[in-house]
Coordinates of C-alpha atoms in Angstrom, one line a residue:
M1 CA -11.1 213.9 239.1
N2 CA -7.7 215.6 239.8
D3 CA -7.4 219.2 240.7
F4 CA -5.8 221.5 238.1
P5 CA -3.7 224.8 238.7
R6 CA -5.2 228.1 237.6
N7 CA -2.1 228.8 235.5
A8 CA 1.3 227.4 235.0
A9 CA 3.1 230.5 236.4
A10 CA 1.2 230.5 239.6
G11 CA 1.8 226.8 240.0
A12 CA 5.5 227.1 239.4
A13 CA 6.0 230.1 241.6
S14 CA 4.1 228.9 244.6
P15 CA 4.1 225.1 244.8
Q16 CA 2.6 225.3 248.3
L17 CA -0.5 227.1 247.1
K18 CA -3.6 225.0 247.5
L19 CA -5.2 224.5 244.1
R20 CA -8.9 225.1 243.8
R21 CA -11.3 222.8 241.9
A22 CA -13.2 224.2 238.9
A23 CA -16.4 225.6 240.3
T24 CA -18.4 225.8 237.0
P25 CA -19.2 223.4 234.1
Q26 CA -17.3 225.7 231.8
S27 CA -14.1 225.5 233.8
A28 CA -14.5 221.7 233.9
A29 CA -14.9 221.6 230.2
G30 CA -11.7 223.6 229.8
A31 CA -9.8 221.2 232.0
Y32 CA -11.1 218.2 230.0
G33 CA -10.0 219.9 226.7
A34 CA -6.5 220.6 228.0
T35 CA -6.2 217.0 229.1
Q36 CA -7.3 215.7 225.7
A37 CA -4.7 218.0 224.0
Q38 CA -1.9 216.7 226.2
A39 CA -2.9 213.1 225.8
A40 CA -2.7 213.0 222.0
P41 CA -0.3 210.0 221.4
A42 CA 3.2 210.8 219.9
Q43 CA 2.2 214.3 218.7
P44 CA 4.2 217.5 219.8
L45 CA 2.1 220.3 221.1
P46 CA 2.0 223.5 219.0
P47 CA 4.0 226.5 220.5
N48 CA 0.9 228.3 221.6
A49 CA -0.9 225.3 223.0
G50 CA 0.2 226.1 226.5
A51 CA -1.4 229.6 226.2
A52 CA -4.5 228.1 224.8
I53 CA -5.0 225.8 227.8
T54 CA -3.8 228.2 230.5
L55 CA -6.7 229.2 232.7
P56 CA -7.1 233.0 233.1
S57 CA -5.7 234.5 236.3
A58 CA -7.0 238.0 235.8
P59 CA -10.0 239.2 237.7
P60 CA -13.4 238.8 236.0
R61 CA -14.1 241.4 233.2
K62 CA -17.2 243.3 232.5
G63 CA -19.3 243.4 229.4
F64 CA -19.8 240.8 226.7
L65 CA -16.2 239.5 226.9
A66 CA -16.4 239.3 230.7
A67 CA -19.7 237.4 230.6
N68 CA -18.7 234.9 228.0
W69 CA -15.0 234.7 228.7
P70 CA -15.1 231.1 230.2
L71 CA -17.2 229.8 227.2
M72 CA -14.8 231.4 224.7
T73 CA -11.8 230.0 226.5
A74 CA -13.3 226.5 226.5
A75 CA -14.2 226.8 222.8
A76 CA -10.7 227.8 222.0
A77 CA -9.2 224.9 223.9
L78 CA -11.5 222.5 222.2
L79 CA -10.6 224.0 218.8
V80 CA -6.9 223.6 219.4
G81 CA -7.4 220.0 220.7
G82 CA -9.4 219.1 217.7
V83 CA -6.7 220.5 215.3
V84 CA -4.0 218.5 217.1
M85 CA -6.1 215.3 217.0
G86 CA -7.0 215.8 213.4
M87 CA -3.3 216.1 212.5
A88 CA -2.7 212.8 214.3
V89 CA -5.5 211.1 212.7
S90 CA -4.7 212.4 209.2
S91 CA -1.2 210.9 209.3
P92 CA -1.2 208.1 206.7
A93 CA -1.0 204.6 208.1
P94 CA 0.7 201.7 206.4
P95 CA -1.7 199.7 204.4
A96 CA -2.8 196.4 205.9
P97 CA -1.7 193.3 204.1
V98 CA -4.4 191.7 202.1
T99 CA -4.8 188.0 202.6
A100 CA -6.4 186.0 199.8
V101 CA -9.0 183.6 201.0
A102 CA -9.3 180.4 199.0
P103 CA -12.7 179.1 198.4
V104 CA -13.7 176.2 200.8
A105 CA -14.4 172.9 199.0
P106 CA -17.4 171.0 200.3
L107 CA -16.7 168.0 202.6
P108 CA -16.8 164.6 200.9
Q109 CA -19.8 162.5 201.9
T110 CA -17.8 159.2 202.0
P111 CA -14.3 158.7 203.4
A112 CA -11.4 158.7 201.0
P113 CA -10.2 155.3 199.8
D114 CA -7.1 155.5 202.0
I115 CA -9.2 156.2 205.1
Q116 CA -11.5 153.3 204.2
E117 CA -8.5 151.0 203.9
A118 CA -7.1 152.1 207.2
R119 CA -10.4 151.4 208.9
A120 CA -10.7 148.0 207.3
N121 CA -7.3 147.1 208.7
L122 CA -8.5 147.9 212.3
L123 CA -11.4 145.5 212.1
P124 CA -10.9 141.7 212.8
K125 CA -10.4 139.6 209.7
P126 CA -13.2 137.1 209.2
D127 CA -10.7 134.2 209.0
R128 CA -9.2 134.8 212.4
P129 CA -10.6 135.5 215.9
A130 CA -10.6 138.9 217.4
L131 CA -8.8 137.7 220.5
A132 CA -6.2 135.0 220.6
P133 CA -7.1 132.1 223.0
P134 CA -5.4 132.2 226.4
P135 CA -2.1 130.3 226.7
P136 CA -2.2 127.0 228.6
P137 CA -1.2 127.2 232.3
A138 CA 2.5 127.0 233.1
N139 CA 2.1 124.3 235.7
P140 CA -1.0 122.3 234.9
L141 CA -2.6 120.4 237.7
P142 CA -2.2 116.6 237.5
A143 CA -5.2 114.7 236.5
E144 CA -7.2 113.1 239.3
P145 CA -7.2 109.3 239.2
A146 CA -10.4 107.7 238.0
L147 CA -12.7 106.5 240.8
P148 CA -14.3 103.0 240.7
A149 CA -18.0 102.8 240.0
T150 CA -18.9 102.1 243.6
A151 CA -16.5 104.4 245.3
S152 CA -17.3 107.8 246.6
P153 CA -15.4 111.0 245.4
P154 CA -12.6 112.4 247.6
A155 CA -14.0 113.3 250.9
E156 CA -11.9 116.4 251.3
A157 CA -13.7 118.0 248.4
A158 CA -16.9 118.3 250.4
E159 CA -15.5 121.1 252.5
T160 CA -13.5 122.9 249.8
P161 CA -15.4 125.7 248.0
V162 CA -15.2 125.8 244.2
E163 CA -12.8 128.5 242.9
V164 CA -13.7 129.9 239.5
Q165 CA -10.8 129.7 237.2
A166 CA -10.4 130.4 233.5
V167 CA -9.5 126.9 232.2
A168 CA -9.7 125.9 228.6
K169 CA -12.6 123.5 227.8
Q170 CA -11.4 119.9 227.7
P171 CA -12.6 117.6 224.9
A172 CA -15.3 115.2 225.9
P173 CA -14.0 111.7 226.8
E174 CA -14.7 108.8 224.6
P175 CA -17.8 106.8 225.7
V176 CA -16.9 103.8 227.7
A177 CA -19.2 100.8 228.1
E178 CA -20.3 100.6 231.8
S179 CA -19.3 97.3 233.4
A180 CA -21.8 95.4 235.6
P181 CA -21.6 96.2 239.3
T182 CA -19.6 93.8 241.5
E183 CA -21.7 91.2 243.0
L184 CA -21.2 90.9 246.8
A185 CA -22.8 88.6 249.3
A186 CA -26.5 88.8 249.5
A187 CA -27.9 91.1 252.2
P188 CA -30.4 89.8 254.7
V189 CA -34.0 90.4 253.8
A190 CA -35.4 91.5 257.2
P191 CA -34.5 94.9 258.6
P192 CA -32.8 95.0 262.0
S193 CA -35.0 95.5 265.0
L194 CA -34.2 98.4 267.3
P195 CA -33.6 97.6 271.0
A196 CA -36.4 98.5 273.3
A197 CA -36.1 101.5 275.5
S198 CA -36.2 99.2 278.6
S199 CA -33.4 96.9 277.4
P200 CA -29.9 97.2 279.0
E201 CA -28.4 98.5 275.8
A202 CA -30.9 101.3 275.7
G203 CA -29.7 102.5 279.1
V204 CA -26.1 102.6 277.8
H205 CA -27.0 104.1 274.4
A206 CA -30.0 106.3 275.1
W207 CA -30.1 107.5 271.5
R208 CA -31.8 104.2 270.4
A209 CA -34.9 105.2 272.3
R210 CA -35.1 108.4 270.2
A211 CA -34.3 106.7 266.9
V212 CA -36.9 106.7 264.2
A213 CA -38.0 103.2 263.3
P214 CA -37.8 102.1 259.6
P215 CA -40.9 101.7 257.6
A216 CA -42.8 98.4 258.4
A217 CA -42.3 97.1 254.8
A218 CA -38.7 98.2 254.5
K219 CA -36.3 95.6 253.2
P220 CA -32.8 95.8 251.7
P221 CA -31.3 97.5 249.8
F222 CA -31.6 100.3 252.4
V223 CA -30.8 103.9 251.5
A224 CA -30.0 106.4 254.3
I225 CA -29.7 110.0 253.1
I226 CA -28.3 112.6 255.5
L227 CA -28.9 116.3 254.8
D228 CA -26.0 118.2 256.3
D229 CA -26.1 121.9 257.0
A230 CA -29.8 121.7 257.8
G231 CA -31.4 124.8 259.4
L232 CA -29.2 127.4 257.8
D233 CA -31.4 127.8 254.7
R234 CA -34.8 127.6 256.4
R235 CA -36.8 127.6 253.2
N236 CA -34.9 124.7 251.6
T237 CA -34.9 122.9 255.0
A238 CA -38.6 123.1 255.1
R239 CA -38.8 122.0 251.5
A240 CA -36.7 118.9 252.3
M241 CA -39.0 118.0 255.1
K242 CA -41.7 117.2 252.5
L243 CA -39.6 114.5 251.0
P244 CA -40.9 111.0 251.6
G245 CA -38.9 109.5 254.3
P246 CA -37.6 109.0 256.6
I247 CA -34.7 111.3 255.8
T248 CA -32.0 112.2 258.4
F249 CA -31.5 115.9 259.1
S250 CA -28.2 117.0 260.5
F251 CA -28.8 120.5 261.8
M252 CA -25.9 122.9 261.9
S253 CA -25.1 123.7 265.5
Y254 CA -25.0 127.5 264.9
A255 CA -28.3 127.7 262.9
A256 CA -31.2 129.8 264.4
D257 CA -34.3 128.4 266.0
L258 CA -32.9 124.9 266.2
A259 CA -35.5 123.7 268.7
E260 CA -38.4 124.7 266.4
Q261 CA -36.8 123.4 263.2
S262 CA -35.7 120.1 264.7
A263 CA -39.2 119.6 266.2
A264 CA -40.7 120.2 262.8
A265 CA -38.5 117.6 261.2
R266 CA -39.3 115.0 263.8
A267 CA -43.0 115.8 263.4
A268 CA -42.7 115.1 259.7
G269 CA -41.3 111.6 260.4
H270 CA -37.6 112.3 259.9
E271 CA -34.6 111.6 262.1
V272 CA -32.5 114.4 263.6
M273 CA -28.7 114.7 264.1
L274 CA -26.4 117.5 265.2
H275 CA -23.7 118.9 262.7
L276 CA -20.6 119.7 264.7
P277 CA -18.1 122.2 263.1
M278 CA -14.4 121.3 263.2
E279 CA -11.1 122.7 261.9
P280 CA -10.4 121.9 258.2
L281 CA -7.0 121.7 256.6
D282 CA -7.3 125.1 254.9
L283 CA -8.6 127.2 257.7
Q284 CA -7.6 130.4 256.0
K285 CA -9.9 129.7 253.1
N286 CA -12.7 127.7 254.7
Y287 CA -14.3 129.1 257.8
P288 CA -16.0 126.2 259.8
G289 CA -18.2 128.6 261.8
P290 CA -18.5 130.1 265.3
N291 CA -17.3 128.0 268.2
A292 CA -15.7 125.5 265.9
L293 CA -13.4 122.9 267.4
L294 CA -9.8 123.9 266.7
L295 CA -6.5 122.0 267.4
G296 CA -4.9 125.1 268.9
L297 CA -7.4 125.5 271.7
D298 CA -6.5 124.4 275.2
D299 CA -8.6 121.7 276.9
A300 CA -10.8 124.1 278.8
E301 CA -11.7 126.1 275.8
L302 CA -12.2 123.0 273.7
K303 CA -14.6 121.6 276.2
R304 CA -16.5 124.9 276.5
R305 CA -17.0 125.1 272.7
L306 CA -18.0 121.4 272.6
A307 CA -20.6 121.9 275.3
W308 CA -21.9 125.0 273.5
N309 CA -22.5 123.1 270.3
L310 CA -24.0 120.0 271.9
D311 CA -26.4 122.1 274.0
R312 CA -27.9 123.9 271.1
F313 CA -31.0 121.6 271.0
D314 CA -32.0 118.2 272.2
G315 CA -33.7 115.1 270.7
Y316 CA -30.9 114.3 268.3
V317 CA -29.7 110.7 268.0
G318 CA -26.1 111.3 266.8
V319 CA -23.4 113.7 265.8
N320 CA -21.3 114.1 262.6
N321 CA -18.5 116.5 261.7
H322 CA -18.8 119.6 259.6
M323 CA -15.5 120.0 257.8
G324 CA -12.8 118.7 260.3
S325 CA -10.3 117.3 257.8
R326 CA -7.5 118.5 260.2
F327 CA -9.2 118.1 263.6
T328 CA -10.3 114.5 263.1
T329 CA -6.7 113.4 262.4
D330 CA -5.7 114.2 266.1
A331 CA -6.6 111.1 268.2
A332 CA -6.1 112.9 271.5
R333 CA -8.5 115.7 270.6
M334 CA -11.0 113.3 269.2
S335 CA -10.8 111.4 272.5
L336 CA -12.0 114.5 274.4
V337 CA -14.9 114.8 271.9
M338 CA -15.9 111.1 272.3
E339 CA -15.9 111.4 276.0
E340 CA -18.6 114.1 275.8
I341 CA -20.5 112.3 273.1
G342 CA -20.5 109.1 275.2
R343 CA -21.7 111.0 278.2
R344 CA -24.6 112.3 276.2
Q345 CA -25.3 108.7 274.9
V346 CA -25.5 109.5 271.2
F347 CA -23.7 107.9 268.3
W348 CA -20.9 109.2 266.1
L349 CA -21.1 109.3 262.3
D350 CA -17.8 110.1 260.6
S351 CA -18.4 112.3 257.5
L352 CA -14.9 111.3 256.4
S353 CA -14.0 114.8 255.3
G354 CA -10.4 113.7 255.2
P355 CA -8.7 110.4 254.4
R356 CA -6.8 110.2 257.8
S357 CA -9.7 110.6 260.2
K358 CA -9.4 108.9 263.6
G359 CA -13.0 109.4 264.5
T360 CA -14.4 105.9 263.9
E361 CA -11.3 104.3 265.5
V362 CA -11.5 106.5 268.7
A363 CA -15.3 106.0 268.9
R364 CA -15.1 102.2 268.8
K365 CA -12.4 102.2 271.5
A366 CA -14.7 104.4 273.7
G367 CA -17.6 102.0 273.2
I368 CA -19.7 104.5 271.2
D369 CA -22.0 103.4 268.3
T370 CA -20.4 104.6 265.1
A371 CA -20.6 104.4 261.3
E372 CA -19.1 106.1 258.3
R373 CA -20.7 107.7 255.2
D374 CA -20.3 106.0 251.8
L375 CA -20.4 108.9 249.4
F376 CA -21.5 112.5 248.9
L377 CA -24.3 113.1 246.5
D378 CA -23.5 116.8 245.6
D379 CA -19.8 117.0 246.1
Q380 CA -18.3 120.0 244.3
R381 CA -15.9 117.8 242.3
S382 CA -18.5 115.3 241.3
P383 CA -19.6 115.0 237.7
G384 CA -23.2 115.7 239.0
I385 CA -25.8 114.4 241.4
E386 CA -27.3 112.1 238.7
H387 CA -24.0 110.4 238.5
E388 CA -23.8 110.1 242.3
L389 CA -27.3 108.8 242.6
A390 CA -26.5 106.0 240.2
A391 CA -23.4 105.2 242.3
M392 CA -25.5 105.2 245.4
E393 CA -27.8 102.6 243.9
R394 CA -24.9 100.4 242.9
I395 CA -23.5 100.4 246.4
A396 CA -26.9 99.8 248.0
R397 CA -27.6 96.8 245.7
A398 CA -24.1 95.3 246.3
R399 CA -23.8 95.8 250.1
G400 CA -27.4 95.9 251.1
D401 CA -27.3 99.4 252.5
V402 CA -25.7 102.8 251.8
I403 CA -25.2 106.1 253.7
A404 CA -25.2 109.1 251.5
I405 CA -24.7 112.7 252.5
A406 CA -26.3 115.6 250.6
H407 CA -27.0 119.3 251.3
P408 CA -30.3 121.2 251.1
H409 CA -29.4 123.0 247.8
G410 CA -32.2 123.7 245.4
S411 CA -30.7 121.5 242.6
T412 CA -30.0 118.7 245.1
L413 CA -33.6 118.8 246.4
T414 CA -35.0 118.8 242.9
A415 CA -33.0 115.6 242.1
L416 CA -34.0 114.0 245.4
E417 CA -37.6 114.7 244.8
K418 CA -37.4 112.9 241.5
W419 CA -35.4 110.0 242.8
T420 CA -37.5 109.4 245.9
A421 CA -40.7 109.4 243.9
T422 CA -39.8 106.1 242.2
A423 CA -37.3 104.6 244.7
K424 CA -39.8 102.1 246.2
E425 CA -40.9 100.9 242.8
R426 CA -37.3 100.2 241.9
G427 CA -36.7 98.2 245.0
F428 CA -35.0 100.7 247.4
S429 CA -36.2 101.4 251.0
L430 CA -35.6 104.8 252.5
V431 CA -34.6 104.4 256.1
P432 CA -33.1 106.6 258.9
V433 CA -29.4 106.4 259.3
S434 CA -29.8 104.7 262.7
T435 CA -31.2 101.7 260.9
V436 CA -28.1 101.3 258.7
L437 CA -25.8 101.9 261.7
L438 CA -27.5 99.1 263.7
R439 CA -27.5 96.7 260.8
R440 CA -23.8 97.1 260.3
Q441 CA -23.1 96.6 263.9
Q442 CA -25.1 93.3 263.8
Q443 CA -23.1 92.2 260.7
A444 CA -19.8 93.0 262.4
S445 CA -20.7 91.1 265.6

């Protein structure tokens, strides 16, 4: 609280005089009353208001007045302040405007007809779809030429992943009567015999000593099924080993525990190959795997990667390419590969992932046993594995043998389990791929 002067005259005459704080509750009350009187808003003070609020400067008096002088002074100040405040309050104020409040009508329980009509216009009409069908593509892809009944689908499709696209559903083609398969020359009845390990040919082509012999009662038509990418999916690879065989497992070179997995396949009566990754045409989209053979590598790095792949495990009879639609077109690079394959005395099977592969041609010039696949059973552009199994049967009956490549997918294995269960009853003999390779060499000689 601020200090107040004892009287106005003393305060005006001696501004340097140090003011003294009220020492009693009565003097404090007088100061409060004076402040309230001066603080009345917009009201002039009466002429004697200053005298009423002036604190006494005379010495203290004796008697009744002297004893009660502070209380009487405070009472007078309060009385004057009350009168002033009463005059301010009693001034008539302008009357406040009266606003008429209209009664509130209850909300309707149902929307008005115009709102209902607006909502109805937002909903799709029953006679037209909610969304218009997508427009046709600006540059539609050309239709692929129809394949003959005994021909395999395009080899390049085997290494190209499916890209999901929003394409309008095409109408089903008209049913066409299937023509009878082309009759070719009759195949020999007896299966080829494998050279003995002690024969001169066995010394040149040591793989023949490790080849799995065909079943004793096997006869044409021969069916050799190769499972590429074996070993990557260990569960499905183990499931495929339960198929009646012999089946040929081509283990991916960068799969794990290849010695263990390949030994399990041989123990189940199957033949074993090595799957060698090579550069595809669309390397930016399709990754062939670690230590893949690429055209941009120098000879030293190419040989190092080739040795890394071929040393992953032993006991395999041959090598086939994983992808490689670009690498296999280079005869010079393929010659380096065939030199190493020949040194290890294994055969080369061309997966024909591209139409311009030089693999078979280079292998024959190098004196390496070689063969080519006939079709893929689970190609991504194929109408389905059932369709390809039917084509495989037609090729086998017409030529006497067939080499088919599949992959250990769940749907593929389910179809193969059904097909192999009745293959013998329908006249087909499951054989390792080495049996078909030697049979074709004998027919060519």
